[in-house]
């Protein structure tokens, strides 16, 4: 069952803002890896809970739609039950809750706020009455959650561990400006992965009544949006160098450009859905390499 419902790119996706937050912590002298790793585990299992919820709603609302035929077959043969998916969601959330006391002792109420925001965003992707993915509203939320919230949360918990946080909200408000901005290209690359999925599944999304960009404006709209997100990600290092005064080390993520160019070439030349399936983990790999290089660049950049 795990192999059916768990996309292998979920952990690399959850790790991307953490890599940037670790690099920022080295740069500003507040590195504390253990709280950051505990936070990564919590955010990852919340992310997986959202994936299970997405699969649950797909099978509940559209049990015969062959968007993911392996899931449909598993349900029909009894290998997978909706109740099992619900238990998996609860299990993931309980694992996330298990990290809360430790993280709360370090960072106080802001940590709980980050966690609640993560849970609501993850489960509401395709669950509940305000499922924002069905309305085509996931793109900006993904940029903010993975490009700002994830990075800020990773940095904040380390700063609180090293400096102490008797007034945690004041500490959060006083974080250096780069902490809030430098992760935006990572958010853009994670969103590009989402848009690849939307492009691949746009015919199924039309049947489901979803209003994604690819459904409303056609698949080429998604292709252009993905290209613009990648262009932003690879221009952002110049802004980090000159506008945030982080120095030329910020150009290091550009070394991942050949991976991005190859993915774009596939994006604009492949039309068959089945041949687009490998592009999702491939685009996730672009984001992971970019994030690792960005974290390294921040760690090496002189303060």
mmCIF file with all atom_site columns, N, CA and C in Angstrom, residues 103-113 165 168-169:
data_model
loop_
_atom_site.group_PDB
_atom_site.id
_atom_site.type_symbol
_atom_site.label_atom_id
_atom_site.label_alt_id
_atom_site.label_comp_id
_atom_site.label_asym_id
_atom_site.label_entity_id
_atom_site.label_seq_id
_atom_site.pdbx_PDB_ins_code
_atom_site.Cartn_x
_atom_site.Cartn_y
_atom_site.Cartn_z
_atom_site.occupancy
_atom_site.B_iso_or_equiv
_atom_site.pdbx_formal_charge
_atom_site.auth_seq_id
_atom_site.auth_comp_id
_atom_site.auth_asym_id
_atom_site.auth_atom_id
_atom_site.pdbx_PDB_model_num
ATOM 1  N N  . UNK A 1 103 ? 9.681  20.890 20.165 1.00 0.00 ? 103 UNK A N  1
ATOM 2  C CA . UNK A 1 103 ? 9.843  22.128 19.409 1.00 0.00 ? 103 UNK A CA 1
ATOM 3  C C  . UNK A 1 103 ? 9.220  23.312 20.145 1.00 0.00 ? 103 UNK A C  1
ATOM 4  N N  . UNK A 1 104 ? 8.108  23.069 20.858 1.00 0.00 ? 104 UNK A N  1
ATOM 5  C CA . UNK A 1 104 ? 7.471  24.154 21.608 1.00 0.00 ? 104 UNK A CA 1
ATOM 6  C C  . UNK A 1 104 ? 8.368  24.637 22.739 1.00 0.00 ? 104 UNK A C  1
ATOM 7  N N  . UNK A 1 105 ? 9.052  23.728 23.405 1.00 0.00 ? 105 UNK A N  1
ATOM 8  C CA . UNK A 1 105 ? 9.962  24.139 24.483 1.00 0.00 ? 105 UNK A CA 1
ATOM 9  C C  . UNK A 1 105 ? 11.054 25.064 23.955 1.00 0.00 ? 105 UNK A C  1
ATOM 10 N N  . UNK A 1 106 ? 11.416 24.904 22.716 1.00 0.00 ? 106 UNK A N  1
ATOM 11 C CA . UNK A 1 106 ? 12.476 25.736 22.139 1.00 0.00 ? 106 UNK A CA 1
ATOM 12 C C  . UNK A 1 106 ? 11.921 27.054 21.615 1.00 0.00 ? 106 UNK A C  1
ATOM 13 N N  . UNK A 1 107 ? 10.855 26.978 20.828 1.00 0.00 ? 107 UNK A N  1
ATOM 14 C CA . UNK A 1 107 ? 10.403 28.155 20.092 1.00 0.00 ? 107 UNK A CA 1
ATOM 15 C C  . UNK A 1 107 ? 9.073  28.731 20.494 1.00 0.00 ? 107 UNK A C  1
ATOM 16 N N  . UNK A 1 108 ? 8.368  28.108 21.427 1.00 0.00 ? 108 UNK A N  1
ATOM 17 C CA . UNK A 1 108 ? 7.130  28.678 21.924 1.00 0.00 ? 108 UNK A CA 1
ATOM 18 C C  . UNK A 1 108 ? 5.992  28.676 20.915 1.00 0.00 ? 108 UNK A C  1
ATOM 19 N N  . UNK A 1 109 ? 5.085  29.636 21.091 1.00 0.00 ? 109 UNK A N  1
ATOM 20 C CA . UNK A 1 109 ? 3.846  29.678 20.317 1.00 0.00 ? 109 UNK A CA 1
ATOM 21 C C  . UNK A 1 109 ? 4.052  29.772 18.808 1.00 0.00 ? 109 UNK A C  1
ATOM 22 N N  . UNK A 1 110 ? 5.065  30.496 18.298 1.00 0.00 ? 110 UNK A N  1
ATOM 23 C CA . UNK A 1 110 ? 5.231  30.525 16.836 1.00 0.00 ? 110 UNK A CA 1
ATOM 24 C C  . UNK A 1 110 ? 5.389  29.144 16.219 1.00 0.00 ? 110 UNK A C  1
ATOM 25 N N  . UNK A 1 111 ? 6.027  28.228 16.942 1.00 0.00 ? 111 UNK A N  1
ATOM 26 C CA . UNK A 1 111 ? 6.190  26.867 16.420 1.00 0.00 ? 111 UNK A CA 1
ATOM 27 C C  . UNK A 1 111 ? 4.828  26.208 16.227 1.00 0.00 ? 111 UNK A C  1
ATOM 28 N N  . UNK A 1 112 ? 3.937  26.383 17.203 1.00 0.00 ? 112 UNK A N  1
ATOM 29 C CA . UNK A 1 112 ? 2.595  25.823 17.060 1.00 0.00 ? 112 UNK A CA 1
ATOM 30 C C  . UNK A 1 112 ? 1.858  26.466 15.892 1.00 0.00 ? 112 UNK A C  1
ATOM 31 N N  . UNK A 1 113 ? 2.065  27.767 15.709 1.00 0.00 ? 113 UNK A N  1
ATOM 32 C CA . UNK A 1 113 ? 1.422  28.457 14.589 1.00 0.00 ? 113 UNK A CA 1
ATOM 33 C C  . UNK A 1 113 ? 1.906  27.900 13.254 1.00 0.00 ? 113 UNK A C  1
ATOM 34 N N  . UNK A 1 165 ? 14.582 32.100 23.464 1.00 0.00 ? 165 UNK A N  1
ATOM 35 C CA . UNK A 1 165 ? 13.423 32.829 22.948 1.00 0.00 ? 165 UNK A CA 1
ATOM 36 C C  . UNK A 1 165 ? 12.426 33.108 24.063 1.00 0.00 ? 165 UNK A C  1
ATOM 37 N N  . UNK A 1 168 ? 9.244  34.855 22.002 1.00 0.00 ? 168 UNK A N  1
ATOM 38 C CA . UNK A 1 168 ? 9.421  34.235 20.686 1.00 0.00 ? 168 UNK A CA 1
ATOM 39 C C  . UNK A 1 168 ? 8.856  35.048 19.532 1.00 0.00 ? 168 UNK A C  1
ATOM 40 N N  . UNK A 1 169 ? 7.739  35.744 19.752 1.00 0.00 ? 169 UNK A N  1
ATOM 41 C CA . UNK A 1 169 ? 7.187  36.532 18.651 1.00 0.00 ? 169 UNK A CA 1
ATOM 42 C C  . UNK A 1 169 ? 8.102  37.696 18.299 1.00 0.00 ? 169 UNK A C  1
#
